[in-house]
Tab-separated table of C-alpha atoms in Angstrom:
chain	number	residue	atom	x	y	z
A	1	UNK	CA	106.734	101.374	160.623
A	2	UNK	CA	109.339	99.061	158.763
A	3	UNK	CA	108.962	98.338	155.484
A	4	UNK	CA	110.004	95.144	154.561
A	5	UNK	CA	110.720	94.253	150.807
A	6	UNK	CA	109.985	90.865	150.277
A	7	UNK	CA	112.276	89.282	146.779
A	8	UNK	CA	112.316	85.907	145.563
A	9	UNK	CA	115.325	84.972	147.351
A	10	UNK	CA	113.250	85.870	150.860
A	11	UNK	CA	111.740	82.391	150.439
A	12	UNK	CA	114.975	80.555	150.409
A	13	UNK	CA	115.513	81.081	154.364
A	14	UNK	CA	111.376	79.720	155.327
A	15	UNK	CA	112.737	76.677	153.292
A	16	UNK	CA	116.034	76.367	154.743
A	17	UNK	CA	114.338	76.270	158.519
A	18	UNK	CA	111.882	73.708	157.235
A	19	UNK	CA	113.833	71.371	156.341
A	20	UNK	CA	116.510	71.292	159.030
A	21	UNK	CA	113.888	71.581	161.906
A	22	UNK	CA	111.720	68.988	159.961
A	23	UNK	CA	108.597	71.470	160.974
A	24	UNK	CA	106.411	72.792	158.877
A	25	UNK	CA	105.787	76.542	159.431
A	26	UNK	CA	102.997	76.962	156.820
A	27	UNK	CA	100.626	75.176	159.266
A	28	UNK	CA	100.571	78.153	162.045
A	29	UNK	CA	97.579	79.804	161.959
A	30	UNK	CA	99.125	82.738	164.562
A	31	UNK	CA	96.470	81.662	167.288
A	32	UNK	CA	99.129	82.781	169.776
A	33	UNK	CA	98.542	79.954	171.654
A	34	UNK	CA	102.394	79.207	171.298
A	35	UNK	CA	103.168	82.814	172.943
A	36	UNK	CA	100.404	83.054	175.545
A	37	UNK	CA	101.849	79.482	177.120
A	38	UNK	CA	105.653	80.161	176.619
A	39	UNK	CA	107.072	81.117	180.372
A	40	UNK	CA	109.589	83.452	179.016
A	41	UNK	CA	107.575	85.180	175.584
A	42	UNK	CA	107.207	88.576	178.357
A	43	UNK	CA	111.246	88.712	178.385
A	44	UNK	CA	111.856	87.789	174.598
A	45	UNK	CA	111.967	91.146	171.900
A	46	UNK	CA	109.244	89.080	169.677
A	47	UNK	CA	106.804	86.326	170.765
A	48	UNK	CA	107.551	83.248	169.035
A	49	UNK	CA	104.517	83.101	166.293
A	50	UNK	CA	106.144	86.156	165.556
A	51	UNK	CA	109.660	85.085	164.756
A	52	UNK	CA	107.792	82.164	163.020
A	53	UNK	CA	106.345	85.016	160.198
A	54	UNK	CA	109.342	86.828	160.256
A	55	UNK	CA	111.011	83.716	159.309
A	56	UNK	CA	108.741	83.371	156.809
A	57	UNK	CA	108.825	86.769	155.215
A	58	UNK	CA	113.010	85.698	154.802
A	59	UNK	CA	113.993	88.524	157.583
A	60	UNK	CA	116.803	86.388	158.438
A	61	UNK	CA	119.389	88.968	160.094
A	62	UNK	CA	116.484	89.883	162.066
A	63	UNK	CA	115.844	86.702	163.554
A	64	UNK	CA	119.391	85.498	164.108
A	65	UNK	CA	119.949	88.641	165.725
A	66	UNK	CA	117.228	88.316	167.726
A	67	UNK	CA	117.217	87.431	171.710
A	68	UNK	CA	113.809	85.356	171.826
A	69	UNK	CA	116.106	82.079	169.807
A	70	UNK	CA	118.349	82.462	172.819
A	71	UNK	CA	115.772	82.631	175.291
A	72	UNK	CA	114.039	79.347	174.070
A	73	UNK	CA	115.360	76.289	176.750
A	74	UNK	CA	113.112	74.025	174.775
A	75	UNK	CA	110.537	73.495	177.539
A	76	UNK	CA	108.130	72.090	174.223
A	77	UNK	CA	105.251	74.228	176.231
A	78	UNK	CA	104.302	75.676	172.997
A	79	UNK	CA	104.150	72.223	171.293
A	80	UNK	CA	101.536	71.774	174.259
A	81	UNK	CA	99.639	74.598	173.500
A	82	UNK	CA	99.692	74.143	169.374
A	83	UNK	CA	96.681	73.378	167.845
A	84	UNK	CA	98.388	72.548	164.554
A	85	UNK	CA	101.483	70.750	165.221
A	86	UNK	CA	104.013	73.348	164.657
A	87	UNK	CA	107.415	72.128	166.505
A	88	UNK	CA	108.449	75.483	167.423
A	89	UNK	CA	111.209	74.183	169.562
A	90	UNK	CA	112.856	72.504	166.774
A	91	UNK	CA	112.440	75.517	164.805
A	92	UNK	CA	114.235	77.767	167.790
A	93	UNK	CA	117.311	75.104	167.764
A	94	UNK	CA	117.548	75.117	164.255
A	95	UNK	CA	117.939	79.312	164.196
A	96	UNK	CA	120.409	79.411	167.203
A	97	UNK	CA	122.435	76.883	165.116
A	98	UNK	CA	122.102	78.731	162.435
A	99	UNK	CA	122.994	82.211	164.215
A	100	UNK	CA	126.667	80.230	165.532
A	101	UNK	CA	127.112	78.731	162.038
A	102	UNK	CA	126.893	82.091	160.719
A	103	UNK	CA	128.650	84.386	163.169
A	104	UNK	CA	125.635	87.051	163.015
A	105	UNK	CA	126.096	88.597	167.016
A	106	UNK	CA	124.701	86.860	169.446
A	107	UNK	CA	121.799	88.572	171.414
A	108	UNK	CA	122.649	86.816	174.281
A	109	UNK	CA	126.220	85.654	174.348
A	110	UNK	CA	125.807	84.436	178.227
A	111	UNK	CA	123.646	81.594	177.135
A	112	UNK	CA	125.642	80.304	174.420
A	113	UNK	CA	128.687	80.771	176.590
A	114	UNK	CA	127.148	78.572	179.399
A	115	UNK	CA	125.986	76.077	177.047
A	116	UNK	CA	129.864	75.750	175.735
A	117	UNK	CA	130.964	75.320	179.386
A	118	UNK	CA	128.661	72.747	179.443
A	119	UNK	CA	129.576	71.186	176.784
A	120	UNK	CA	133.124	71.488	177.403
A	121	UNK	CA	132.888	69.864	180.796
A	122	UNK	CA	131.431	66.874	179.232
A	123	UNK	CA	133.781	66.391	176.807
A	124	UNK	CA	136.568	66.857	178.905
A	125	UNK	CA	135.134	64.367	182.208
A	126	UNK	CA	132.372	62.406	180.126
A	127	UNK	CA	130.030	64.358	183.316
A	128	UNK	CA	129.307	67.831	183.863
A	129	UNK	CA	131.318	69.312	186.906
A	130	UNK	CA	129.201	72.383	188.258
A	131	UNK	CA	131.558	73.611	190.058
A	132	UNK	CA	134.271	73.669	187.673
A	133	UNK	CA	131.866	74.974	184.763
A	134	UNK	CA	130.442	78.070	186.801
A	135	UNK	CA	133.592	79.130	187.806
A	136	UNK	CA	134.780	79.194	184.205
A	137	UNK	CA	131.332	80.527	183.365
A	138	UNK	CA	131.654	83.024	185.718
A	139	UNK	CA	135.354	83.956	184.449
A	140	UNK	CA	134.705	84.535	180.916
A	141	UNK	CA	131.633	86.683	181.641
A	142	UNK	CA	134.005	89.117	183.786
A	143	UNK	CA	131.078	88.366	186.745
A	144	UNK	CA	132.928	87.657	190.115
A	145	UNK	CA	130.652	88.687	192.596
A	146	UNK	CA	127.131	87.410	191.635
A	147	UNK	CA	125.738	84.236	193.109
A	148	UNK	CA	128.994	83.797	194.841
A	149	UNK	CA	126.800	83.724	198.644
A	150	UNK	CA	124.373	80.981	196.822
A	151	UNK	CA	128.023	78.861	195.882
A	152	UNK	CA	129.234	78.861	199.477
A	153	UNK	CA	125.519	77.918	200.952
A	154	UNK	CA	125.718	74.779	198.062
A	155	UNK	CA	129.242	73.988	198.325
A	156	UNK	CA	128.820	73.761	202.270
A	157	UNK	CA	125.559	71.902	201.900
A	158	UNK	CA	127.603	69.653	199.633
A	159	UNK	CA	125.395	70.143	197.083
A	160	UNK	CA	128.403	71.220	194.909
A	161	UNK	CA	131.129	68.530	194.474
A	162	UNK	CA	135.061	69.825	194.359
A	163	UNK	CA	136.648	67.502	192.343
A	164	UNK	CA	134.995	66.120	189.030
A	165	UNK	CA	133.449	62.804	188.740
A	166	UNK	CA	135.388	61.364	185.634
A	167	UNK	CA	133.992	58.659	182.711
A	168	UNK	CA	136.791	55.823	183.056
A	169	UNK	CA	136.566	55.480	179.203
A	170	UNK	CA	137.273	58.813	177.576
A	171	UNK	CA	137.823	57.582	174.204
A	172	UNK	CA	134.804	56.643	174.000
A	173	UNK	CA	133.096	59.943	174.755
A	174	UNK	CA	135.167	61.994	172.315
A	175	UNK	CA	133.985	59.416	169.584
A	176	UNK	CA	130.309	59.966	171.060
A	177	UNK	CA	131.168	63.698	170.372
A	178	UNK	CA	132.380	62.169	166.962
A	179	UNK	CA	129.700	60.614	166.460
A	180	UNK	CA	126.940	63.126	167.401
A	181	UNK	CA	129.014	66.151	164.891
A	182	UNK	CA	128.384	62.970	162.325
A	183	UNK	CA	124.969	62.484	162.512
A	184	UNK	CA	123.875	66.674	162.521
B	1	UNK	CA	114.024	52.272	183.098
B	2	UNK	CA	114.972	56.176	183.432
B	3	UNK	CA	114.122	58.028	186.210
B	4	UNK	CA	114.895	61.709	184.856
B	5	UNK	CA	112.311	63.029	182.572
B	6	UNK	CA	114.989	65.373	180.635
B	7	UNK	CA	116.808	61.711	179.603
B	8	UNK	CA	113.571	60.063	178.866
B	9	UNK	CA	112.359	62.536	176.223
B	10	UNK	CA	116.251	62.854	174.856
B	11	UNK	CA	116.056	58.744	174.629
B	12	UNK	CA	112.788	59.196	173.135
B	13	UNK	CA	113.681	61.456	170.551
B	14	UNK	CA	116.749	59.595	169.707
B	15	UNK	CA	114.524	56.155	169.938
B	16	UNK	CA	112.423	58.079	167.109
B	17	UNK	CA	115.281	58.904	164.994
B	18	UNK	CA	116.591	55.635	164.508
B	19	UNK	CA	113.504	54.107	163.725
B	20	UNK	CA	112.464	56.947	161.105
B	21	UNK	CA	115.863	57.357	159.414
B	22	UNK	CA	117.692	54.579	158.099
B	23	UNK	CA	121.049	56.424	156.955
B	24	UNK	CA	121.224	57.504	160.689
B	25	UNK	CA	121.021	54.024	161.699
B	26	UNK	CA	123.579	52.444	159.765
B	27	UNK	CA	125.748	55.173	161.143
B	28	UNK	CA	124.654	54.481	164.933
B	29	UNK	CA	124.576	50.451	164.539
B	30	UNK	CA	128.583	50.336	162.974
B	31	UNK	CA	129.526	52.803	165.814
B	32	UNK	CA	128.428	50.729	168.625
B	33	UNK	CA	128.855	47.594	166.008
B	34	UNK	CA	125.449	45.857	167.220
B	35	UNK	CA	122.004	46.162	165.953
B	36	UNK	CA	119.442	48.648	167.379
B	37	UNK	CA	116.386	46.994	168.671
B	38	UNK	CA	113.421	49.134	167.501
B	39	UNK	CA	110.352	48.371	169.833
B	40	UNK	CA	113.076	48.659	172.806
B	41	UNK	CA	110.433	50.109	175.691
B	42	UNK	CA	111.360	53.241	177.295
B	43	UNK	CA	109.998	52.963	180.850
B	44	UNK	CA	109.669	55.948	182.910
B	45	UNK	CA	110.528	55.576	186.818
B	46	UNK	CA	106.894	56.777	187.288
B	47	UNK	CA	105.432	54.750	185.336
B	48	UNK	CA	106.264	51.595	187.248
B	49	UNK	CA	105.818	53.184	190.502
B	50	UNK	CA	102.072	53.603	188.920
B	51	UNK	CA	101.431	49.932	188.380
B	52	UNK	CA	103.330	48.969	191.270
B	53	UNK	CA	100.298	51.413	193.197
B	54	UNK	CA	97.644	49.639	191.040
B	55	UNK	CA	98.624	46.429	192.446
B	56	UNK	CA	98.368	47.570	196.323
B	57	UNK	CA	102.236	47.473	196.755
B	58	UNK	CA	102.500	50.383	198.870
B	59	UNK	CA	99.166	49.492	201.069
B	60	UNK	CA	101.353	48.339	204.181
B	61	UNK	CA	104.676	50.212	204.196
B	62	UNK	CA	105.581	51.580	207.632
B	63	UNK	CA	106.779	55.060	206.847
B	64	UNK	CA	103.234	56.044	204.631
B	65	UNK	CA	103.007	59.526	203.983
B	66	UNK	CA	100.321	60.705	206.574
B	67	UNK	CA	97.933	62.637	204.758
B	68	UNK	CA	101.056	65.136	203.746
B	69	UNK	CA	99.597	67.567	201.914
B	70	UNK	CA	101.772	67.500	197.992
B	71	UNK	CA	101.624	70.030	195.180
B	72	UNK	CA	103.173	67.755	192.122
B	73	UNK	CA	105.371	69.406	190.269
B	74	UNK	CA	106.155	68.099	187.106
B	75	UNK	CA	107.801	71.129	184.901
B	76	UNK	CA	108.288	70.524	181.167
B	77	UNK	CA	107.765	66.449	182.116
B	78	UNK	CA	104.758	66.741	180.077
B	79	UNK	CA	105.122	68.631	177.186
B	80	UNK	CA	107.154	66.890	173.981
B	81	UNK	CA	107.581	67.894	170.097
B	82	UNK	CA	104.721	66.766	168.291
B	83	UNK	CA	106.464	64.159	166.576
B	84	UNK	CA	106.484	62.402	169.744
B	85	UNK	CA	102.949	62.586	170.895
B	86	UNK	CA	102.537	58.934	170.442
B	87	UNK	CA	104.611	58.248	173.326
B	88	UNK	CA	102.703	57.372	176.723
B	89	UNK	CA	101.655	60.348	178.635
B	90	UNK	CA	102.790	60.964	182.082
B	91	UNK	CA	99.611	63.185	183.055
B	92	UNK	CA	98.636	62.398	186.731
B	93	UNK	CA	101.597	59.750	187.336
B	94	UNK	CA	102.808	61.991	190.518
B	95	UNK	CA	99.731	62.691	192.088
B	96	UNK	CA	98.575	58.497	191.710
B	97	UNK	CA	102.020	57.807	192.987
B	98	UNK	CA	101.550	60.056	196.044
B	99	UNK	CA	98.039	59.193	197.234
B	100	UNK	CA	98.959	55.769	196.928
B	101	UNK	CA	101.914	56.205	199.315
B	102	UNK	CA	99.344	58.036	201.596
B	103	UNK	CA	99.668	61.567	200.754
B	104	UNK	CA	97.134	63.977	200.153
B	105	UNK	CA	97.765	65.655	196.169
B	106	UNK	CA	96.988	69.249	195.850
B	107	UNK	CA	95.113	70.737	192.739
B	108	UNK	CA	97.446	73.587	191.375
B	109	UNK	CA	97.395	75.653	188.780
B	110	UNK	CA	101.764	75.823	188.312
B	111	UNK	CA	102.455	71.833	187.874
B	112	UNK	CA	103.541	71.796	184.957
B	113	UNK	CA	105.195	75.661	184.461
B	114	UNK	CA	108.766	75.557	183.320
B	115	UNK	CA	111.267	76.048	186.111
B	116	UNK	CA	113.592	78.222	183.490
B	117	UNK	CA	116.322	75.188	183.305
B	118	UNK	CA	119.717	76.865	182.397
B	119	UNK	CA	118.635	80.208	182.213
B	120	UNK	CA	118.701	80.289	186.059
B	121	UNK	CA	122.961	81.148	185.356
B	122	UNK	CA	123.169	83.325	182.407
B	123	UNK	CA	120.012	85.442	183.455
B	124	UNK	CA	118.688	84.285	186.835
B	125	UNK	CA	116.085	87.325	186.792
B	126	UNK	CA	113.815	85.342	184.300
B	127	UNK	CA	114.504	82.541	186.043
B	128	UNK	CA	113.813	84.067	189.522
B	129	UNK	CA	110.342	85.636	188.498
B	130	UNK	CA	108.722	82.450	187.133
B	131	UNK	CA	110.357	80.071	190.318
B	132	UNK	CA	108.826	82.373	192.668
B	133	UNK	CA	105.232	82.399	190.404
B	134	UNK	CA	105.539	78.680	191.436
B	135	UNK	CA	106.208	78.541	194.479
B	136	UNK	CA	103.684	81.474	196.051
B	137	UNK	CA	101.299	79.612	193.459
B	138	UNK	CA	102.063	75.990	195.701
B	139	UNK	CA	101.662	77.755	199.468
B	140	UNK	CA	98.422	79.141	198.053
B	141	UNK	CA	97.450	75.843	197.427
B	142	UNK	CA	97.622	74.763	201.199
B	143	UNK	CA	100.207	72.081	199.788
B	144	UNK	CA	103.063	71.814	202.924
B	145	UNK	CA	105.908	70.820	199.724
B	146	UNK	CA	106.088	70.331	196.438
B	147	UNK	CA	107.517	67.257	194.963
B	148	UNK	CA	109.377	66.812	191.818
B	149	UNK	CA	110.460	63.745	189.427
B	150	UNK	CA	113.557	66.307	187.903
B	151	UNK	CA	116.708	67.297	189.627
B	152	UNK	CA	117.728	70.816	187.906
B	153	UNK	CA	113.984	71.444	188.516
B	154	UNK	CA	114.218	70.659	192.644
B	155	UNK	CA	117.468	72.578	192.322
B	156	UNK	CA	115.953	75.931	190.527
B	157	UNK	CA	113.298	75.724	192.777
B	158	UNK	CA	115.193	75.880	195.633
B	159	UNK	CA	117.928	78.309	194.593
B	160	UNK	CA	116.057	81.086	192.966
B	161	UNK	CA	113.341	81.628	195.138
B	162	UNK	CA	112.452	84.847	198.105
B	163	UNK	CA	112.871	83.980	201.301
B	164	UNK	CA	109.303	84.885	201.501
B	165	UNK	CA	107.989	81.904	199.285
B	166	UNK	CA	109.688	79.189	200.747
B	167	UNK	CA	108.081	76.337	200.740
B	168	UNK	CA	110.251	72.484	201.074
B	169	UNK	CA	111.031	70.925	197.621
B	170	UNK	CA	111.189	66.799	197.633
B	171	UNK	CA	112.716	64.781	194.872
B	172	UNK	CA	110.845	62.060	194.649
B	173	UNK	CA	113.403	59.693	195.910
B	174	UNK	CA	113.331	61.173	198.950
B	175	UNK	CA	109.818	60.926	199.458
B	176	UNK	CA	109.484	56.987	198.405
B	177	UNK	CA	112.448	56.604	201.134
B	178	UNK	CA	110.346	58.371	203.541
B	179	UNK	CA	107.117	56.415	202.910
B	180	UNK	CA	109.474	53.469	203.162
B	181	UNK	CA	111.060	53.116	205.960
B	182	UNK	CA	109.551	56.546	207.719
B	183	UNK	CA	113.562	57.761	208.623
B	184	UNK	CA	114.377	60.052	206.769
B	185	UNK	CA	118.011	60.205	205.940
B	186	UNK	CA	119.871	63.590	207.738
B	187	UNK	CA	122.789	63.762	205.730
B	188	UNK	CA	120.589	63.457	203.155
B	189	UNK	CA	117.859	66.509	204.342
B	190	UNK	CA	121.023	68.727	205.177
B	191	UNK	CA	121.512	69.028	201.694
B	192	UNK	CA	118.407	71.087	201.284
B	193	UNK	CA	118.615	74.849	200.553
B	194	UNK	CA	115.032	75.295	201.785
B	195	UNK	CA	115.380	73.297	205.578
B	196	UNK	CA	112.385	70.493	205.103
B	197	UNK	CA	112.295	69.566	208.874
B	198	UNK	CA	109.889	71.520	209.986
B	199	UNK	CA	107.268	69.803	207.550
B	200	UNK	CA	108.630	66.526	208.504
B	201	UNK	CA	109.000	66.979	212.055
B	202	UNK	CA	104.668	66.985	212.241
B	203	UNK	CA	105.057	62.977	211.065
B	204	UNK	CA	107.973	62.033	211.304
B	205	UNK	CA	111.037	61.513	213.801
B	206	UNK	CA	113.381	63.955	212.528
C-alpha cells in the first residue's frame, strides 16, 4: 500500500478546489451514494467520493492525472443522489480546468480534444458543424476507419448537414468568447 | 420558453449567477449595455405543454396517440447542482404530457440514466454499454418507443445501440405532430436510424 505523507502545504490544493468550484468538500460523509448512481464510476480508475478524499489529502498530481475528471460529462446524477449537498460536478470541472491550466498529461486526451473541436466550431460558425468537427476530430486522433459506416448511414439519412450553418454576426460571438474568458 | 433541457439548466445556472454575484453583473449588463431582469421566468417547453394538458387542450385533437405504449426518457433532465434545487422540478412532466395526448406511459426503471452525452465520440464503448442498458431496460418494459425531450440524447440512443435492442426513439416534437394532425411527416421519419414505421404503421397511415 501507498503511503501518503500528508505536509501543511497538502491543504492548500482542498482549498484551492473549494473555492473555485464554490463546493464544499468537508460536507461528504463518503456514503457512496455519489459513486453507486454515477453511470460511468465502473469505467473511471477511482469512484468519485474517492477523488473527493484524495483531493482532500492534497494528492494533487494524482488527481489531475487521473481519468475519472475526464470521464465526468456533468450528468449532476451524483448531485441527485447526495445527501449532503456536495456539487461534485462543479468540483470535476474545476480539476479538468485545473489539469489544462497546468499541463499535468491528460488521462484522456480524446475528450479534451473533442471538446476543443467543439469549441472551435463554435467560435469559428457561432454553431457547431458535426460534420466538420468529427472529421477534424477524427484527424487529429489518427482514427480513420471507426464510425465511418455510422457517418454514411447519418449523412444519407441527412441527419448530418455538409455545409455549416453560419451566425450572420460573428463579431459578436468572438466577444461572447471575450466575454465568457472575462467572467472565469 | 426553451425546449432543450441542456439550455434550460445552462440558462439556469447563468440566471443564478447574475443574481448571486454582482461584479459578474456589471460585467454582463455593460456588455450587452441593458439591464438584466432578475425574476426573468425560465419556462421549460414541458412545462407549458403540462398546463396546456391541465386545461383539456389536447382532449379533441384528431391524431391522439392511441393507447401507444411510451417509456419517457428524460436522461440527466432531472438532475441539477444543488445550488439550483430551488428551480421547478420537471419529475413526471413527460409521462402527464403523454397520457394527456392519449398515450399509455410505461413505468421504467432507466428514465432518467445518462445517455453518456459526448463520450459517445471519444470512447463510444462507455457510451455503447449504458445506451444499450436503456434500451433492453425500455423493450422489457412492454413500452413500443421511448420518447425524449433532448436531441443528443434521441441521437445516442439511436446511434450506439445492438441491432438486437432496437426499439424507435421519438423526440417529442415528433410525437405532439403526430397527436396533432395524425400524419406523420416522411421526410421527417426517414431521418431515423432506428426505422419507426413499423410502430406507427399499427395507428397510423404511414
Amino acid at each position: 500500500m501507498d503511503t501518503i505523507k500528508l505536509t501543511p502545504a497538502s491543504g492548500n490544493f482542498v482549498q484551492t478546489v473549494q473555492e473555485k468550484s464554490r463546493s464544499d468538500l468537508s460536507r461528504c460523509w463518503h456514503c457512496l451514494c455519489c459513486s453507486g448512481g454515477c453511470p460511468f464510476a465502473k469505467d473511471m480508475d477511482f469512484l468519485p467520493n474517492v477523488i473527493i478524499r484524495m483531493v482532500q489529502m492534497g494528492l494533487k498530481e494524482k488527481v489531475l492525472t487521473s481519468s475519472a475528471i475526464w470521464l465526468c460529462v456533468g450528468c449532476n446524477t451524483c448531485s441527485m443522489e447526495c445527501p449532503n449537498a456536495v456539487d461534485m460536478a462543479a468540483m470535476m470541472d474545476t480539476l479538468r480546468r485545473m489539469a489544462i491550466e497546468e499541463k499535468v498529461k491528460i488521462a484522456e486526451p480524446a475528450v479534451l480534444s473533442f471538446h476543443q473541436k467543439v469549441i472551435d466550431s463554435i467560435s469559428r460558425y457561432g454553431r457547431t458543424h458535426k460534420l466538420e468537427i468529427m472529421m477534424r476530430y477524427k484527424l487529429s486522433e489518427k482514427d480513420f476507419f471507426s464510425d465511418m459506416d455510422l457517418g454514411l448511414r447519418m449523412l444519407s439519412r441527412r441527419k448530418l448537414d455538409l455545409m455549416p450553418s453560419k451566425v450572420k454576426n460573428k463579431q459578436q460571438i468572438q466577444a461572447l468568447f471575450k466575454l465568457a474568458e472575462d467572467l472565469s | 420558453m426553451i425546449a432543450c433541457p441542456g439550455c434550460h439548466l445552462r440558462l439556469g445556472d447563468a440566471k443564478w449567477t447574475l443574481n448571486t454575484n454582482q461584479t459578474k453583473r456589471n460585467k454582463v449588463e455593460k456588455h450587452f449595455g441593458q439591464p438584466f431582469h432578475s425574476d426573468l421566468q425560465l419556462l421549460h417547453f414541458f412545462e407549458l405543454l403540462a398546463d396546456m394538458s391541465r386545461s383539456g387542450f389536447f382532449k379533441d385533437l384528431p391524431g391522439r396517440l392511441k393507447g401507444l405504449k411510451i417509456a419517457s426518457y428524460y436522461g440527466c433532465m432531472l438532475a441539477r447542482p444543488p445550488r439550483l434545487n430551488k428551480m421547478p422540478n420537471h419529475y413526471g412532466l413527460i409521462e402527464k404530457t403523454m397520457t394527456a395526448l392519449g398515450g399509455d406511459p410505461v413505468q421504467w426503471g432507466f428514465s432518467n440514466t445518462c445517455c453518456g452525452t459526448f463520450l459517445s465520440v471519444s470512447r463510444p464503448l462507455i457510451a455503447s454499454n449504458l445506451v444499450n442498458r436503456i434500451m433492453k431496460a425500455a423493450i422489457r418494459s412492454g413500452a413500443e418507443c421511448i420518447v425524449t425531450a433532448c436531441a443528443m440524447c434521441h441521437l445516442n440512443l439511436e446511434i450506439r445501440c445492438a441491432s438486437e435492442n432496437r426499439i424507435p426513439v421519438f423526440h417529442f416534437s415528433e410525437i405532439l405532430s403526430l397527436a396533432r394532425d395524425g400524419k406523420p411527416s416522411r421526410e421527417w421519419l426517414n431521418r431515423h436510424l432506428i426505422d419507426p414505421t413499423p410502430v406507427l404503421k399499427a395507428r397510423w397511415q404511414v
